[in-house]
Amino acid sequence: MFDSLKKRLHAIRNAFGSSIEDAMGPAPEEEVEQPLPEAASPVQTGETPPAEEKRERPTVINRLKVFVKEQEVLLQEKDIQEPLFELEMALLENDVALPVTDEIIARMKEDLVGRRRRLRSSVDVLVLETLRSALCGVLGDGLNLIDYINSHERPIKILFIGVNGTGKTTTVAKVANYLRKHGFSVVIGAGDTYRAGAIEQLGTHADRLDVKIIRHQAGADPSAVLFDAVEYARAHRIDVVLADTAGRFHNRANLMNQLSKIRRVVKPDLVVYVDEAVAGNDAVIRADEFNRTVGTDAVVLTKADIDPKGGAAISIAHTIKKPIIFLGTGQGYDDIVPFEPRAVVDELLGGEAQCWTDSERP
């Protein structure tokens, strides 16, 4: 996942490190310690003098570790101009949206330029911490669906929207499976009534998962189908209603008006926009258009496992100011993972991710 961007970021980390080391200049020479004069031989009294405690002489490596930990660096923008440009190009070439790229670069400059930064252990650690902070800053916090359900009145009504062919119906089935495994009861509403195949597909998923599905014949009013699903959930004390809808584009006025009607009838707690991670900037643009036209509360990105770039995953939450809730990572029902910014940054940079809020940034 995100292999192309991972390789570029690894190279850029090295470029930042080299530039910062050049700006720091050579380390000061070590002071040469003068040997202490030998103590006079003790007077022979017949008693054996106590053995002196052996002292470990500080090695050059240990002294250098102390020096590095205590050293401060004050950088100017020209010192890191070249790796900043490389980072900008790497992000843009991997489908990170331009405003998000600008935000990441701005955060890197803010953390590195014109501020005295103490090197806790090495230049590489400084670069790594700064990159992590910048990436976490644009990824947002995510949304924990389990916590959301537990903290709201049930049934929780989740409406899935998006364009055609992005895996929306399969995502509904995956989320149903995920919630069942976490102990919640689920009913699915087959609101894509434009295609008989969509109703049949969702019915097959529901049968395999042993989940109740509410469906009408093809061509029925989707608002009526989903209203029945909500009423069924209330009557049977079901925890969550998952409402599928027909794929549509934001510029199809009749379909968008229909979606507005569904929202008025169902009154969803969450409207979840579904798109493909591999769509890159197109997914970001479509998500923004849906958010402005209909309104969304969260995002699911499918096919993240085959996305070499990661641009959509990095950009979408920052662009529309709404959290990513899940990443789809395969074809199986279990191939869906909650979105965690730390995990994504860990995937991109390696190691244990350290994400801070703006007030926590070092």
JSON list of N, CA and C in Angstrom, two decimals, residues 306-349:
[
{"chain": "A", "resi": 306, "resn": "ILE", "atom": "N", "xyz": [-4.34, -1.58, -3.33]},
{"chain": "A", "resi": 306, "resn": "ILE", "atom": "CA", "xyz": [-3.67, -1.54, -4.64]},
{"chain": "A", "resi": 306, "resn": "ILE", "atom": "C", "xyz": [-3.35, -0.11, -5.06]},
{"chain": "A", "resi": 307, "resn": "ASP", "atom": "N", "xyz": [-3.39, 0.81, -4.11]},
{"chain": "A", "resi": 307, "resn": "ASP", "atom": "CA", "xyz": [-3.08, 2.21, -4.40]},
{"chain": "A", "resi": 307, "resn": "ASP", "atom": "C", "xyz": [-1.59, 2.44, -4.14]},
{"chain": "A", "resi": 308, "resn": "PRO", "atom": "N", "xyz": [-0.78, 2.66, -5.18]},
{"chain": "A", "resi": 308, "resn": "PRO", "atom": "CA", "xyz": [0.66, 2.84, -4.95]},
{"chain": "A", "resi": 308, "resn": "PRO", "atom": "C", "xyz": [1.02, 4.24, -4.47]},
{"chain": "A", "resi": 309, "resn": "LYS", "atom": "N", "xyz": [0.08, 5.19, -4.58]},
{"chain": "A", "resi": 309, "resn": "LYS", "atom": "CA", "xyz": [0.43, 6.59, -4.35]},
{"chain": "A", "resi": 309, "resn": "LYS", "atom": "C", "xyz": [-0.03, 7.13, -3.00]},
{"chain": "A", "resi": 310, "resn": "GLY", "atom": "N", "xyz": [-1.26, 6.88, -2.62]},
{"chain": "A", "resi": 310, "resn": "GLY", "atom": "CA", "xyz": [-1.74, 7.37, -1.33]},
{"chain": "A", "resi": 310, "resn": "GLY", "atom": "C", "xyz": [-2.23, 8.79, -1.32]},
{"chain": "A", "resi": 311, "resn": "GLY", "atom": "N", "xyz": [-2.31, 9.43, -2.50]},
{"chain": "A", "resi": 311, "resn": "GLY", "atom": "CA", "xyz": [-2.70, 10.83, -2.54]},
{"chain": "A", "resi": 311, "resn": "GLY", "atom": "C", "xyz": [-4.09, 11.11, -2.01]},
{"chain": "A", "resi": 312, "resn": "ALA", "atom": "N", "xyz": [-5.06, 10.25, -2.37]},
{"chain": "A", "resi": 312, "resn": "ALA", "atom": "CA", "xyz": [-6.42, 10.47, -1.90]},
{"chain": "A", "resi": 312, "resn": "ALA", "atom": "C", "xyz": [-6.52, 10.31, -0.39]},
{"chain": "A", "resi": 313, "resn": "ALA", "atom": "N", "xyz": [-5.86, 9.29, 0.15]},
{"chain": "A", "resi": 313, "resn": "ALA", "atom": "CA", "xyz": [-5.92, 9.05, 1.59]},
{"chain": "A", "resi": 313, "resn": "ALA", "atom": "C", "xyz": [-5.33, 10.23, 2.37]},
{"chain": "A", "resi": 314, "resn": "ILE", "atom": "N", "xyz": [-4.29, 10.85, 1.83]},
{"chain": "A", "resi": 314, "resn": "ILE", "atom": "CA", "xyz": [-3.67, 11.98, 2.51]},
{"chain": "A", "resi": 314, "resn": "ILE", "atom": "C", "xyz": [-4.51, 13.25, 2.36]},
{"chain": "A", "resi": 315, "resn": "SER", "atom": "N", "xyz": [-5.13, 13.41, 1.19]},
{"chain": "A", "resi": 315, "resn": "SER", "atom": "CA", "xyz": [-5.73, 14.70, 0.85]},
{"chain": "A", "resi": 315, "resn": "SER", "atom": "C", "xyz": [-7.17, 14.88, 1.27]},
{"chain": "A", "resi": 316, "resn": "ILE", "atom": "N", "xyz": [-7.95, 13.79, 1.25]},
{"chain": "A", "resi": 316, "resn": "ILE", "atom": "CA", "xyz": [-9.40, 13.95, 1.26]},
{"chain": "A", "resi": 316, "resn": "ILE", "atom": "C", "xyz": [-9.95, 14.53, 2.56]},
{"chain": "A", "resi": 317, "resn": "ALA", "atom": "N", "xyz": [-9.42, 14.08, 3.68]},
{"chain": "A", "resi": 317, "resn": "ALA", "atom": "CA", "xyz": [-9.94, 14.58, 4.97]},
{"chain": "A", "resi": 317, "resn": "ALA", "atom": "C", "xyz": [-9.63, 16.06, 5.14]},
{"chain": "A", "resi": 318, "resn": "HIS", "atom": "N", "xyz": [-8.43, 16.46, 4.74]},
{"chain": "A", "resi": 318, "resn": "HIS", "atom": "CA", "xyz": [-8.05, 17.87, 4.88]},
{"chain": "A", "resi": 318, "resn": "HIS", "atom": "C", "xyz": [-8.86, 18.74, 3.94]},
{"chain": "A", "resi": 319, "resn": "THR", "atom": "N", "xyz": [-9.17, 18.23, 2.74]},
{"chain": "A", "resi": 319, "resn": "THR", "atom": "CA", "xyz": [-9.86, 19.02, 1.73]},
{"chain": "A", "resi": 319, "resn": "THR", "atom": "C", "xyz": [-11.31, 19.29, 2.12]},
{"chain": "A", "resi": 320, "resn": "ILE", "atom": "N", "xyz": [-12.02, 18.26, 2.55]},
{"chain": "A", "resi": 320, "resn": "ILE", "atom": "CA", "xyz": [-13.45, 18.46, 2.84]},
{"chain": "A", "resi": 320, "resn": "ILE", "atom": "C", "xyz": [-13.73, 18.61, 4.34]},
{"chain": "A", "resi": 321, "resn": "LYS", "atom": "N", "xyz": [-12.67, 18.54, 5.14]},
{"chain": "A", "resi": 321, "resn": "LYS", "atom": "CA", "xyz": [-12.80, 18.73, 6.59]},
{"chain": "A", "resi": 321, "resn": "LYS", "atom": "C", "xyz": [-13.72, 17.68, 7.22]},
{"chain": "A", "resi": 322, "resn": "LYS", "atom": "N", "xyz": [-13.73, 16.48, 6.67]},
{"chain": "A", "resi": 322, "resn": "LYS", "atom": "CA", "xyz": [-14.51, 15.38, 7.21]},
{"chain": "A", "resi": 322, "resn": "LYS", "atom": "C", "xyz": [-13.60, 14.16, 7.35]},
{"chain": "A", "resi": 323, "resn": "PRO", "atom": "N", "xyz": [-13.80, 13.34, 8.37]},
{"chain": "A", "resi": 323, "resn": "PRO", "atom": "CA", "xyz": [-12.86, 12.25, 8.63]},
{"chain": "A", "resi": 323, "resn": "PRO", "atom": "C", "xyz": [-13.05, 11.05, 7.70]},
{"chain": "A", "resi": 324, "resn": "ILE", "atom": "N", "xyz": [-11.96, 10.34, 7.47]},
{"chain": "A", "resi": 324, "resn": "ILE", "atom": "CA", "xyz": [-12.03, 9.03, 6.83]},
{"chain": "A", "resi": 324, "resn": "ILE", "atom": "C", "xyz": [-12.39, 8.02, 7.91]},
{"chain": "A", "resi": 325, "resn": "ILE", "atom": "N", "xyz": [-13.31, 7.12, 7.59]},
{"chain": "A", "resi": 325, "resn": "ILE", "atom": "CA", "xyz": [-13.79, 6.17, 8.60]},
{"chain": "A", "resi": 325, "resn": "ILE", "atom": "C", "xyz": [-13.23, 4.76, 8.38]},
{"chain": "A", "resi": 326, "resn": "PHE", "atom": "N", "xyz": [-13.10, 4.35, 7.10]},
{"chain": "A", "resi": 326, "resn": "PHE", "atom": "CA", "xyz": [-12.57, 3.02, 6.78]},
{"chain": "A", "resi": 326, "resn": "PHE", "atom": "C", "xyz": [-11.73, 3.09, 5.50]},
{"chain": "A", "resi": 327, "resn": "LEU", "atom": "N", "xyz": [-10.79, 2.15, 5.40]},
{"chain": "A", "resi": 327, "resn": "LEU", "atom": "CA", "xyz": [-10.08, 1.86, 4.16]},
{"chain": "A", "resi": 327, "resn": "LEU", "atom": "C", "xyz": [-10.45, 0.45, 3.72]},
{"chain": "A", "resi": 328, "resn": "GLY", "atom": "N", "xyz": [-10.85, 0.29, 2.46]},
{"chain": "A", "resi": 328, "resn": "GLY", "atom": "CA", "xyz": [-11.07, -1.04, 1.91]},
{"chain": "A", "resi": 328, "resn": "GLY", "atom": "C", "xyz": [-9.75, -1.61, 1.42]},
{"chain": "A", "resi": 329, "resn": "THR", "atom": "N", "xyz": [-9.45, -2.85, 1.81]},
{"chain": "A", "resi": 329, "resn": "THR", "atom": "CA", "xyz": [-8.12, -3.42, 1.52]},
{"chain": "A", "resi": 329, "resn": "THR", "atom": "C", "xyz": [-8.19, -4.76, 0.80]},
{"chain": "A", "resi": 330, "resn": "GLY", "atom": "N", "xyz": [-9.29, -5.07, 0.13]},
{"chain": "A", "resi": 330, "resn": "GLY", "atom": "CA", "xyz": [-9.39, -6.33, -0.58]},
{"chain": "A", "resi": 330, "resn": "GLY", "atom": "C", "xyz": [-10.83, -6.65, -0.92]},
{"chain": "A", "resi": 331, "resn": "GLN", "atom": "N", "xyz": [-11.03, -7.88, -1.41]},
{"chain": "A", "resi": 331, "resn": "GLN", "atom": "CA", "xyz": [-12.36, -8.28, -1.87]},
{"chain": "A", "resi": 331, "resn": "GLN", "atom": "C", "xyz": [-13.20, -9.00, -0.81]},
{"chain": "A", "resi": 332, "resn": "GLY", "atom": "N", "xyz": [-12.54, -9.52, 0.23]},
{"chain": "A", "resi": 332, "resn": "GLY", "atom": "CA", "xyz": [-13.26, -10.27, 1.25]},
{"chain": "A", "resi": 332, "resn": "GLY", "atom": "C", "xyz": [-14.04, -9.38, 2.21]},
{"chain": "A", "resi": 333, "resn": "TYR", "atom": "N", "xyz": [-14.99, -9.99, 2.91]},
{"chain": "A", "resi": 333, "resn": "TYR", "atom": "CA", "xyz": [-15.80, -9.22, 3.86]},
{"chain": "A", "resi": 333, "resn": "TYR", "atom": "C", "xyz": [-14.96, -8.65, 5.01]},
{"chain": "A", "resi": 334, "resn": "ASP", "atom": "N", "xyz": [-13.87, -9.31, 5.33]},
{"chain": "A", "resi": 334, "resn": "ASP", "atom": "CA", "xyz": [-13.01, -8.83, 6.42]},
{"chain": "A", "resi": 334, "resn": "ASP", "atom": "C", "xyz": [-11.99, -7.80, 5.96]},
{"chain": "A", "resi": 335, "resn": "ASP", "atom": "N", "xyz": [-11.96, -7.54, 4.66]},
{"chain": "A", "resi": 335, "resn": "ASP", "atom": "CA", "xyz": [-10.93, -6.65, 4.11]},
{"chain": "A", "resi": 335, "resn": "ASP", "atom": "C", "xyz": [-11.36, -5.19, 4.19]},
{"chain": "A", "resi": 336, "resn": "ILE", "atom": "N", "xyz": [-11.53, -4.74, 5.41]},
{"chain": "A", "resi": 336, "resn": "ILE", "atom": "CA", "xyz": [-11.84, -3.34, 5.68]},
{"chain": "A", "resi": 336, "resn": "ILE", "atom": "C", "xyz": [-11.23, -3.00, 7.04]},
{"chain": "A", "resi": 337, "resn": "VAL", "atom": "N", "xyz": [-10.54, -1.87, 7.11]},
{"chain": "A", "resi": 337, "resn": "VAL", "atom": "CA", "xyz": [-9.85, -1.51, 8.36]},
{"chain": "A", "resi": 337, "resn": "VAL", "atom": "C", "xyz": [-10.25, -0.10, 8.76]},
{"chain": "A", "resi": 338, "resn": "PRO", "atom": "N", "xyz": [-10.46, 0.13, 10.06]},
{"chain": "A", "resi": 338, "resn": "PRO", "atom": "CA", "xyz": [-10.73, 1.50, 10.52]},
{"chain": "A", "resi": 338, "resn": "PRO", "atom": "C", "xyz": [-9.55, 2.40, 10.17]},
{"chain": "A", "resi": 339, "resn": "PHE", "atom": "N", "xyz": [-9.85, 3.59, 9.76]},
{"chain": "A", "resi": 339, "resn": "PHE", "atom": "CA", "xyz": [-8.79, 4.54, 9.38]},
{"chain": "A", "resi": 339, "resn": "PHE", "atom": "C", "xyz": [-8.19, 5.14, 10.64]},
{"chain": "A", "resi": 340, "resn": "GLU", "atom": "N", "xyz": [-6.87, 4.99, 10.78]},
{"chain": "A", "resi": 340, "resn": "GLU", "atom": "CA", "xyz": [-6.15, 5.58, 11.90]},
{"chain": "A", "resi": 340, "resn": "GLU", "atom": "C", "xyz": [-4.97, 6.36, 11.34]},
{"chain": "A", "resi": 341, "resn": "PRO", "atom": "N", "xyz": [-4.94, 7.68, 11.54]},
{"chain": "A", "resi": 341, "resn": "PRO", "atom": "CA", "xyz": [-3.85, 8.49, 10.98]},
{"chain": "A", "resi": 341, "resn": "PRO", "atom": "C", "xyz": [-2.48, 7.95, 11.34]},
{"chain": "A", "resi": 342, "resn": "ARG", "atom": "N", "xyz": [-2.30, 7.51, 12.59]},
{"chain": "A", "resi": 342, "resn": "ARG", "atom": "CA", "xyz": [-0.99, 7.01, 13.00]},
{"chain": "A", "resi": 342, "resn": "ARG", "atom": "C", "xyz": [-0.57, 5.80, 12.18]},
{"chain": "A", "resi": 343, "resn": "ALA", "atom": "N", "xyz": [-1.55, 4.94, 11.87]},
{"chain": "A", "resi": 343, "resn": "ALA", "atom": "CA", "xyz": [-1.23, 3.74, 11.08]},
{"chain": "A", "resi": 343, "resn": "ALA", "atom": "C", "xyz": [-0.82, 4.11, 9.66]},
{"chain": "A", "resi": 344, "resn": "VAL", "atom": "N", "xyz": [-1.48, 5.10, 9.09]},
{"chain": "A", "resi": 344, "resn": "VAL", "atom": "CA", "xyz": [-1.13, 5.52, 7.73]},
{"chain": "A", "resi": 344, "resn": "VAL", "atom": "C", "xyz": [0.26, 6.15, 7.70]},
{"chain": "A", "resi": 345, "resn": "VAL", "atom": "N", "xyz": [0.56, 7.01, 8.67]},
{"chain": "A", "resi": 345, "resn": "VAL", "atom": "CA", "xyz": [1.88, 7.62, 8.73]},
{"chain": "A", "resi": 345, "resn": "VAL", "atom": "C", "xyz": [2.94, 6.56, 8.98]},
{"chain": "A", "resi": 346, "resn": "ASP", "atom": "N", "xyz": [2.62, 5.59, 9.83]},
{"chain": "A", "resi": 346, "resn": "ASP", "atom": "CA", "xyz": [3.52, 4.48, 10.09]},
{"chain": "A", "resi": 346, "resn": "ASP", "atom": "C", "xyz": [3.80, 3.71, 8.80]},
{"chain": "A", "resi": 347, "resn": "GLU", "atom": "N", "xyz": [2.76, 3.50, 8.00]},
{"chain": "A", "resi": 347, "resn": "GLU", "atom": "CA", "xyz": [2.90, 2.81, 6.72]},
{"chain": "A", "resi": 347, "resn": "GLU", "atom": "C", "xyz": [3.82, 3.58, 5.77]},
{"chain": "A", "resi": 348, "resn": "LEU", "atom": "N", "xyz": [3.72, 4.90, 5.79]},
{"chain": "A", "resi": 348, "resn": "LEU", "atom": "CA", "xyz": [4.50, 5.72, 4.88]},
{"chain": "A", "resi": 348, "resn": "LEU", "atom": "C", "xyz": [5.95, 5.91, 5.34]},
{"chain": "A", "resi": 349, "resn": "LEU", "atom": "N", "xyz": [6.16, 6.05, 6.65]},
{"chain": "A", "resi": 349, "resn": "LEU", "atom": "CA", "xyz": [7.49, 6.40, 7.15]},
{"chain": "A", "resi": 349, "resn": "LEU", "atom": "C", "xyz": [8.17, 5.28, 7.92]}
]
